[in-house]
Structure formats: C-alpha cells, structure tokens
Backbone as XML, in Angstrom:
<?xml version="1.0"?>
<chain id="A" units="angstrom">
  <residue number="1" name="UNK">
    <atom name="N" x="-15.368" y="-36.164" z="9.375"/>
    <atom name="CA" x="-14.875" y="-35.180" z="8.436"/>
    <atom name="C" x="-15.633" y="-33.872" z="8.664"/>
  </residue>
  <residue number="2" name="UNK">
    <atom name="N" x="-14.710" y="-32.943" z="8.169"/>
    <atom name="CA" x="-15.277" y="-31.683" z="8.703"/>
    <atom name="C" x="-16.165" y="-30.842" z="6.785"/>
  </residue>
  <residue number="3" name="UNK">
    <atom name="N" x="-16.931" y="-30.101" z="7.275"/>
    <atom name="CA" x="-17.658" y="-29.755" z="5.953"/>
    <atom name="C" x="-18.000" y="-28.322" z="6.232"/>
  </residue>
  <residue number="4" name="UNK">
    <atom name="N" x="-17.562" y="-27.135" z="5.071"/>
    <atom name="CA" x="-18.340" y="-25.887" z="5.161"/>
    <atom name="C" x="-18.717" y="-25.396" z="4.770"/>
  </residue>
  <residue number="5" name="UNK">
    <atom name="N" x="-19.672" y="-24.526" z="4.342"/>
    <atom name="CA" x="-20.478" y="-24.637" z="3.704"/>
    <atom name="C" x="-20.968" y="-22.812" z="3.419"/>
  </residue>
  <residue number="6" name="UNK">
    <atom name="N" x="-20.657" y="-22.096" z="2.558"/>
    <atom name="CA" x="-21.533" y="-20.366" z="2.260"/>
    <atom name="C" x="-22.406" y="-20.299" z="0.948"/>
  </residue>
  <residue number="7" name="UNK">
    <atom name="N" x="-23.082" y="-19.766" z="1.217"/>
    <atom name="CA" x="-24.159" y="-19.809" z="-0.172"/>
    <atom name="C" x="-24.412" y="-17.611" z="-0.192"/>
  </residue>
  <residue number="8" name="UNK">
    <atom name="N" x="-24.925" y="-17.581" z="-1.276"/>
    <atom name="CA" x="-25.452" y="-16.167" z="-1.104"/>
    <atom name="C" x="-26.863" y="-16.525" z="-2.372"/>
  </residue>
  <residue number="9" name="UNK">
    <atom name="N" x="-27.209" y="-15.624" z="-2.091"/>
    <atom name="CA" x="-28.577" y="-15.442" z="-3.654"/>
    <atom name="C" x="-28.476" y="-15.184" z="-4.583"/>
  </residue>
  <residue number="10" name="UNK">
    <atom name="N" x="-27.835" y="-13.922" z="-4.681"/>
    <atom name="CA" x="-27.378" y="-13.603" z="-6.096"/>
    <atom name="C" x="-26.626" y="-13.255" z="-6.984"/>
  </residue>
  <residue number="11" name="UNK">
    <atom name="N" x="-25.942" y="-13.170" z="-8.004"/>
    <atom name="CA" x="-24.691" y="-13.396" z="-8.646"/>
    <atom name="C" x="-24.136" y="-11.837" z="-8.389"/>
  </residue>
  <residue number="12" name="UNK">
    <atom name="N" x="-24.533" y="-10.928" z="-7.741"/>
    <atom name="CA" x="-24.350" y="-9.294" z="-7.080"/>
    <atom name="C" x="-23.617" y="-9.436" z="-6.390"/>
  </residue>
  <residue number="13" name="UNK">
    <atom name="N" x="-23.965" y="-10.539" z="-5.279"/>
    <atom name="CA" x="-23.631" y="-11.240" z="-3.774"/>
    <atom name="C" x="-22.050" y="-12.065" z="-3.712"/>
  </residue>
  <residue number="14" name="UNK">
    <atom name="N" x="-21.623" y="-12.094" z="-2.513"/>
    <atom name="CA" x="-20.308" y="-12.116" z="-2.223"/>
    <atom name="C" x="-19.997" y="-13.332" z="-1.794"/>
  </residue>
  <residue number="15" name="UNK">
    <atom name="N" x="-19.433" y="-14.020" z="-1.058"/>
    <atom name="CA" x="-19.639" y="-15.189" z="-0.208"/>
    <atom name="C" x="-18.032" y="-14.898" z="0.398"/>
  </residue>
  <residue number="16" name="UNK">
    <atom name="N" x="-17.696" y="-13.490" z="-0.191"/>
    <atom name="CA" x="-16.532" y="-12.963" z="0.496"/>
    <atom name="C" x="-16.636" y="-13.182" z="2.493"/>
  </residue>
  <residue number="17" name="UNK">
    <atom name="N" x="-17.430" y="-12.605" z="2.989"/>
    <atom name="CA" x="-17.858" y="-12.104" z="4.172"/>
    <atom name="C" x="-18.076" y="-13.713" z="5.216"/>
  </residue>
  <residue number="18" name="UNK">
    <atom name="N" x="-18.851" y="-14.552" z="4.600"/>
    <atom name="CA" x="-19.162" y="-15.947" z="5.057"/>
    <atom name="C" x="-17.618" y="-16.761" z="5.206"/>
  </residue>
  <residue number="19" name="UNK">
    <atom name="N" x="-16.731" y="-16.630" z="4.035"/>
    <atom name="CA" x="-15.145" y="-17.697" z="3.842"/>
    <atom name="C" x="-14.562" y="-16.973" z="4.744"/>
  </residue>
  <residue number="20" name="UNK">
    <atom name="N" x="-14.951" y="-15.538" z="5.308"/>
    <atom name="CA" x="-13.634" y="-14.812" z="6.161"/>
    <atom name="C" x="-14.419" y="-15.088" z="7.394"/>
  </residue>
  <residue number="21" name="UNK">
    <atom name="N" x="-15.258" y="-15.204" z="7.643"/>
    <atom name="CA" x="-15.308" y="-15.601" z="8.795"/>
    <atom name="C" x="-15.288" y="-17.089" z="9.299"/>
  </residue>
  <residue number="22" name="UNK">
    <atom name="N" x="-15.646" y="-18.061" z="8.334"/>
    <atom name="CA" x="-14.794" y="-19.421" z="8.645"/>
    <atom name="C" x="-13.562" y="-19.362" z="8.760"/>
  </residue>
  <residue number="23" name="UNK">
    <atom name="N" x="-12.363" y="-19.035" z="7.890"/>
    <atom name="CA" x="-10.992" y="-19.369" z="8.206"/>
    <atom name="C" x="-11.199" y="-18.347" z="9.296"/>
  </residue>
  <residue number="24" name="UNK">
    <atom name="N" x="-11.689" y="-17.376" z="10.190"/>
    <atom name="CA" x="-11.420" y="-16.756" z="11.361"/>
    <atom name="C" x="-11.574" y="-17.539" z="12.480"/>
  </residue>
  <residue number="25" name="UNK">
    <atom name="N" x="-12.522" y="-18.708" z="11.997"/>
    <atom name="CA" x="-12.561" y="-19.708" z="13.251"/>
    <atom name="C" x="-11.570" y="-21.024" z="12.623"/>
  </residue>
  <residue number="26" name="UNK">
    <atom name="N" x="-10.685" y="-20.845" z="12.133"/>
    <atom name="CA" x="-9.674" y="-21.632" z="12.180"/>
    <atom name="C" x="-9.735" y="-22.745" z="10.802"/>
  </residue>
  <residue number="27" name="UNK">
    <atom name="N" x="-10.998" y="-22.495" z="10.044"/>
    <atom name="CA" x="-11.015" y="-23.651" z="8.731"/>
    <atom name="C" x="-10.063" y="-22.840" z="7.760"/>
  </residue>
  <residue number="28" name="UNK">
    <atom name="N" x="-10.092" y="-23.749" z="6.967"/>
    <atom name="CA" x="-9.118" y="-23.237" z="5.173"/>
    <atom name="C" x="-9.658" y="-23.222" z="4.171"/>
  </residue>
  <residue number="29" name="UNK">
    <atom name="N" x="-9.734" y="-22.096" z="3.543"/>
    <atom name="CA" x="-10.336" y="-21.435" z="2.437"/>
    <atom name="C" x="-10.677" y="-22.903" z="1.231"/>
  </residue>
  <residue number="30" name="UNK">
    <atom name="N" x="-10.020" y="-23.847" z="1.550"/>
    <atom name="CA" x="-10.098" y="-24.658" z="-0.026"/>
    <atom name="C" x="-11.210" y="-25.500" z="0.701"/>
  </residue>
  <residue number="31" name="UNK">
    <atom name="N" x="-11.360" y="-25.877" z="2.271"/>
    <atom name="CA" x="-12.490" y="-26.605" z="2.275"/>
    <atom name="C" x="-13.729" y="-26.288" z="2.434"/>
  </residue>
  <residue number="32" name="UNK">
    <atom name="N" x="-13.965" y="-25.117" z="1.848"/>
    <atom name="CA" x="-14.827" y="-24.569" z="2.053"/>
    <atom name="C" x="-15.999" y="-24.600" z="0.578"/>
  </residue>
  <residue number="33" name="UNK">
    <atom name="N" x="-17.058" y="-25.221" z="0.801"/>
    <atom name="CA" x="-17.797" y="-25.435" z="-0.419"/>
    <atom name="C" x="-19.116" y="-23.897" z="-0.645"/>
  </residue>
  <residue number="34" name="UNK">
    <atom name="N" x="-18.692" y="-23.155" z="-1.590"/>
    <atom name="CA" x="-19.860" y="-22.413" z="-2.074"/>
    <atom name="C" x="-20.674" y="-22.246" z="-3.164"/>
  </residue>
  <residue number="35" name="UNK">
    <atom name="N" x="-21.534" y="-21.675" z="-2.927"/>
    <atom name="CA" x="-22.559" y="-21.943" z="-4.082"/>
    <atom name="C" x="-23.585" y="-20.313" z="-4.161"/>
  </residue>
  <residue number="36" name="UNK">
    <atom name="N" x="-24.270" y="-20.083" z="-5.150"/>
    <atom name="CA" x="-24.943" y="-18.936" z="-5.459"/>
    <atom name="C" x="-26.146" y="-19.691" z="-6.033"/>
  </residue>
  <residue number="37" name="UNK">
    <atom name="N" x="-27.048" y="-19.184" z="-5.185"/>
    <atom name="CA" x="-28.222" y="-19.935" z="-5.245"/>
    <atom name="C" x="-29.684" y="-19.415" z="-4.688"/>
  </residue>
  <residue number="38" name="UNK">
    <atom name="N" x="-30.456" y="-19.031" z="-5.019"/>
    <atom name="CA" x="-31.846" y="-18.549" z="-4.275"/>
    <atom name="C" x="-32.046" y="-19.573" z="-2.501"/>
  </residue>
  <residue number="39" name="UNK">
    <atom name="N" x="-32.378" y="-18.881" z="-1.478"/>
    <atom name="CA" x="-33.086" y="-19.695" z="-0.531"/>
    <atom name="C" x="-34.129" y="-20.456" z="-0.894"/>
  </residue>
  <residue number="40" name="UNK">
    <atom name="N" x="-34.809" y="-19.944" z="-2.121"/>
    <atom name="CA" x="-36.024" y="-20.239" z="-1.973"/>
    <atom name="C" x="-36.120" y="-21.652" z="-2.024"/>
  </residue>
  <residue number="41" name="UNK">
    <atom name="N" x="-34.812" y="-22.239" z="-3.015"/>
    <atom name="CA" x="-34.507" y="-23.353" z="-3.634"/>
    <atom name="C" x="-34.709" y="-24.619" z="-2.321"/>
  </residue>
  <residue number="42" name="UNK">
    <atom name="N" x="-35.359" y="-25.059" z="-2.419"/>
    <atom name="CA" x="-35.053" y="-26.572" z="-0.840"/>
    <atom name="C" x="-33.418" y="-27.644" z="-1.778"/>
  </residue>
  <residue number="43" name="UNK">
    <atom name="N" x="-32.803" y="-27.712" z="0.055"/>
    <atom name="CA" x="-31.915" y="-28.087" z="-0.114"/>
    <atom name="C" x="-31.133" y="-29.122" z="-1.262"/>
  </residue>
  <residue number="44" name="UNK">
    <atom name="N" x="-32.686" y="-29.929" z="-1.604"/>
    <atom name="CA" x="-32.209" y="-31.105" z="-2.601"/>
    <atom name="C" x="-31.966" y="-30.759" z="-3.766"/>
  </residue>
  <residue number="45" name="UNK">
    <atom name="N" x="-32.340" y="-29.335" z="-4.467"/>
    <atom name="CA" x="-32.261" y="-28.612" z="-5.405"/>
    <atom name="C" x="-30.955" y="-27.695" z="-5.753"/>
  </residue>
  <residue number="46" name="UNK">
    <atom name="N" x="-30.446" y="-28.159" z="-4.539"/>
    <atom name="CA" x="-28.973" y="-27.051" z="-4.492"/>
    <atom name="C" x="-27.693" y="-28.234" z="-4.839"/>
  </residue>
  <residue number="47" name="UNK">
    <atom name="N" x="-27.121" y="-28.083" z="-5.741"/>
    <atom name="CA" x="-25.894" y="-28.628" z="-5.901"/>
    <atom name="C" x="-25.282" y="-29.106" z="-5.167"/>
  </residue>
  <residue number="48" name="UNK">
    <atom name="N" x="-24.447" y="-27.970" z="-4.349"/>
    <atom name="CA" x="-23.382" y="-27.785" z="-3.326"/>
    <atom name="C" x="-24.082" y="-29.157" z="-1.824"/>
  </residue>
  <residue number="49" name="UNK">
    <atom name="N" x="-25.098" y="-28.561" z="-1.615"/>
    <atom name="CA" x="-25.971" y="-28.548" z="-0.059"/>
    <atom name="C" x="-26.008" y="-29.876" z="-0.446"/>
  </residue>
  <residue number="50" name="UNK">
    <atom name="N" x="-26.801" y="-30.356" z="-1.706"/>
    <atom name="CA" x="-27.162" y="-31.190" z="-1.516"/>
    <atom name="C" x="-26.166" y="-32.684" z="-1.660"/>
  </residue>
  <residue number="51" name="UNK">
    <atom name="N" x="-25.100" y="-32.091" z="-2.223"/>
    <atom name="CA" x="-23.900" y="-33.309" z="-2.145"/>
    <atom name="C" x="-23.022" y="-33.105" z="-0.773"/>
  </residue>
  <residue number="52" name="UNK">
    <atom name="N" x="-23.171" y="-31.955" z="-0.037"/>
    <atom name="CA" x="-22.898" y="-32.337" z="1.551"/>
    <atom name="C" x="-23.424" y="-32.682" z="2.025"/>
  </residue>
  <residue number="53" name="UNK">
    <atom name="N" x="-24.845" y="-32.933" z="1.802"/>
    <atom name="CA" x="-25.503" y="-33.554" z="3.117"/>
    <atom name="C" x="-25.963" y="-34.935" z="2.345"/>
  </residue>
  <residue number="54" name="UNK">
    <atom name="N" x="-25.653" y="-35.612" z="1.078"/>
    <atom name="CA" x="-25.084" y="-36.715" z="0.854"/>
    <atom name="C" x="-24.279" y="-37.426" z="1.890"/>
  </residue>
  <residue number="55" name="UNK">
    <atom name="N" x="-23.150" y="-36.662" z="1.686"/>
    <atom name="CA" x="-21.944" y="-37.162" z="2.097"/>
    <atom name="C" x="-21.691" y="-36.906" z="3.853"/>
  </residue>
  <residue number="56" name="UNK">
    <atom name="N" x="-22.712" y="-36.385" z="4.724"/>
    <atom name="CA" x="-22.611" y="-36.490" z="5.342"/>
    <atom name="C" x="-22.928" y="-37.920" z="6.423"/>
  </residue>
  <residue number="57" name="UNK">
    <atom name="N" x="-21.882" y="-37.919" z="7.317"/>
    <atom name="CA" x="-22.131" y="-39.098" z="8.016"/>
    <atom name="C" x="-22.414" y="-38.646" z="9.350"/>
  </residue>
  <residue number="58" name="UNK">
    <atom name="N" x="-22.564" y="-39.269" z="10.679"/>
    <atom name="CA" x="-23.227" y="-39.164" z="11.607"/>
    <atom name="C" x="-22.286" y="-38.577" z="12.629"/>
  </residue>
  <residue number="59" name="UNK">
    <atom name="N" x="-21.067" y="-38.448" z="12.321"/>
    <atom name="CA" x="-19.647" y="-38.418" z="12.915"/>
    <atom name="C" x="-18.957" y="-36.960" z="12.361"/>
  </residue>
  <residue number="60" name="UNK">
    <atom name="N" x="-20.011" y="-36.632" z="11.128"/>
    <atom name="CA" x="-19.136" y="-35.714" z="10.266"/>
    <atom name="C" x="-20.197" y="-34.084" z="10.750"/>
  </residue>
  <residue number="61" name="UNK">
    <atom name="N" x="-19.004" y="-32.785" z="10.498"/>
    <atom name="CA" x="-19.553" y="-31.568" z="11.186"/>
    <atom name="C" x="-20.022" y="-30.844" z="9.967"/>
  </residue>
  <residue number="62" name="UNK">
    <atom name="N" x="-20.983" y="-29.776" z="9.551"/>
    <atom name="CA" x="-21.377" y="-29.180" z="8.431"/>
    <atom name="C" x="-20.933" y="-28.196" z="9.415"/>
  </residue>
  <residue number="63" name="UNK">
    <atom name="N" x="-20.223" y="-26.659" z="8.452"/>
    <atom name="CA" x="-20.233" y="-25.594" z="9.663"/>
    <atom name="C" x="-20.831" y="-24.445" z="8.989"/>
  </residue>
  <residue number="64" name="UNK">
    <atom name="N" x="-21.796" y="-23.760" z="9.376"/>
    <atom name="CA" x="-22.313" y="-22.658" z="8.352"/>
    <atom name="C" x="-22.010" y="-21.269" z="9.535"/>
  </residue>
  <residue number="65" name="UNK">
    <atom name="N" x="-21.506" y="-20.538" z="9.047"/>
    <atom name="CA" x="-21.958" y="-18.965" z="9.920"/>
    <atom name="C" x="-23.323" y="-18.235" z="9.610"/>
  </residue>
  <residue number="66" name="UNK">
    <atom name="N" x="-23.746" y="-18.067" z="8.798"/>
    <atom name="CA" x="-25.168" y="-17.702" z="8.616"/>
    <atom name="C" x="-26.620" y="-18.939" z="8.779"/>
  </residue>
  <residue number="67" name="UNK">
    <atom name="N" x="-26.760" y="-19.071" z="9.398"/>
    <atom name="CA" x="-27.842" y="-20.081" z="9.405"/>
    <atom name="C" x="-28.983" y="-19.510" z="8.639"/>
  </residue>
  <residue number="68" name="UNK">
    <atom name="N" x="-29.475" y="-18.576" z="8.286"/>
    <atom name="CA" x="-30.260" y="-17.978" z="7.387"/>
    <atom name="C" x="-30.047" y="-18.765" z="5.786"/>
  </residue>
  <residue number="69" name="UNK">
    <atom name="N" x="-28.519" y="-19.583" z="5.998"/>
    <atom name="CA" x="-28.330" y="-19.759" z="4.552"/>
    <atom name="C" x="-28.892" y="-21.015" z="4.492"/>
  </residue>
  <residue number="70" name="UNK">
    <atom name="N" x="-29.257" y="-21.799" z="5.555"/>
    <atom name="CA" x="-29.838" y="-23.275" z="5.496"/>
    <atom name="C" x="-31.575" y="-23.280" z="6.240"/>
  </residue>
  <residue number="71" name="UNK">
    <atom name="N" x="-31.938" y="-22.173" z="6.632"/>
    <atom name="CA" x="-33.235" y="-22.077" z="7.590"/>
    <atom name="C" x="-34.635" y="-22.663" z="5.791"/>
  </residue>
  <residue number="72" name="UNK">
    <atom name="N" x="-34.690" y="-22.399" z="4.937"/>
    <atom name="CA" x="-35.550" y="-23.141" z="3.917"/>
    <atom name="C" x="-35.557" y="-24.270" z="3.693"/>
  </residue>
  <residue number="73" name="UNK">
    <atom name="N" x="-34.178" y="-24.731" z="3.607"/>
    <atom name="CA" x="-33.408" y="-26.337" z="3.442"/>
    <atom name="C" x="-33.676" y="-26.929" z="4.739"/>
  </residue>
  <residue number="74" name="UNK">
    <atom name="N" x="-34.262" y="-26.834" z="6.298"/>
    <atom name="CA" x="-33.790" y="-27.343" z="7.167"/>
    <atom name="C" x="-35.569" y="-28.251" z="7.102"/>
  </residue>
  <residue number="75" name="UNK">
    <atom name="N" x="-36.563" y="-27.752" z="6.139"/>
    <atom name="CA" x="-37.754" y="-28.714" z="6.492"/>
    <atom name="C" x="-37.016" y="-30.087" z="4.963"/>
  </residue>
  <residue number="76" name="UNK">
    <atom name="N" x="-35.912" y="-29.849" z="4.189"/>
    <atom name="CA" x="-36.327" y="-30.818" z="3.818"/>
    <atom name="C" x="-34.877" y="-32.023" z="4.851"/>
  </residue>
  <residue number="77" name="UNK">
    <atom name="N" x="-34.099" y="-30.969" z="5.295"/>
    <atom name="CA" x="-33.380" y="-31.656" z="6.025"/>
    <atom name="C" x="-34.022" y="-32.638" z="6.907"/>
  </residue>
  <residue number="78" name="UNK">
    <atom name="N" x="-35.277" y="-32.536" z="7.765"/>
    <atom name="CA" x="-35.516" y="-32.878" z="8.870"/>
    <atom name="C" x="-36.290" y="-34.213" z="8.571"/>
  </residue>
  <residue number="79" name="UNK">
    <atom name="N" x="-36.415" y="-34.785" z="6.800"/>
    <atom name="CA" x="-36.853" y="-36.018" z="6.499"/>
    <atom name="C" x="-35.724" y="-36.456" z="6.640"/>
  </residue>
  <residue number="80" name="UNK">
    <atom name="N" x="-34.505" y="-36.539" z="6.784"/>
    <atom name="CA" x="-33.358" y="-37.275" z="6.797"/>
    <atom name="C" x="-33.172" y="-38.596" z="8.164"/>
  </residue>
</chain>
C-alpha cells in the first residue's frame, strides 16, 4: 500500500505546496495524510506519522517531498 504523508509547523503554514506536488507525481489528493505539527515533536507524538508508520508494512511506500518534514522523527524511526 501506498502512504503520503505533508506536515507543516504552524497553523500560518500551508501544506498547500507539499499535496501539489504529490498529485504532480501522480498520487490523489484524498490519499494524502496531513497534519500541523511542530518538528520538534518525535514521530510517536504526532498523530498522523505516527499511525502511518503503525500501519506500515515492509511492502508498503511512505512518500514525503520534504524530508525536512520527517529528519527529527527519523532517530525515533530508526528503533523500528
């Protein structure tokens, strides 16, 4: 299964810019999961993040365009 994923920081912030450039690489606006949320937050603390990477399986793709939006989350990712 495919998974995608935009976050921004603050409720100012858009997540306009992140959804247009996924459906530009060919995904659809409804599967697209976002969330407004501080980086500072580690991934297990995030709603969104943290019920995709639940639900992720070993077979399944997360797709982010900003990697900046997962670079805090990726030390607690890497206990996985």
């Amino acid at each position: 299964m495919d998974y995608d994923y935009a976050r921004v920081s603050t409720d100012d912030q858009t997540n306009d810019p992140q959804i247009k450039e996924l459906v530009r690489y060919g995904l659809t606006s409804h599967t697209i999961r976002t969330e407004k949320i501080s980086g500072s937050v580690l991934a297990n603390r995030r709603p969104v993040l943290s019920g995709l990477l639940k639900a992720l399986r070993k077979v399944d793709t997360l797709t982010v365009v900003k990697l900046d939006r997962l670079l805090v989350a990726m030390q607690w990712m890497s206990c996985l």
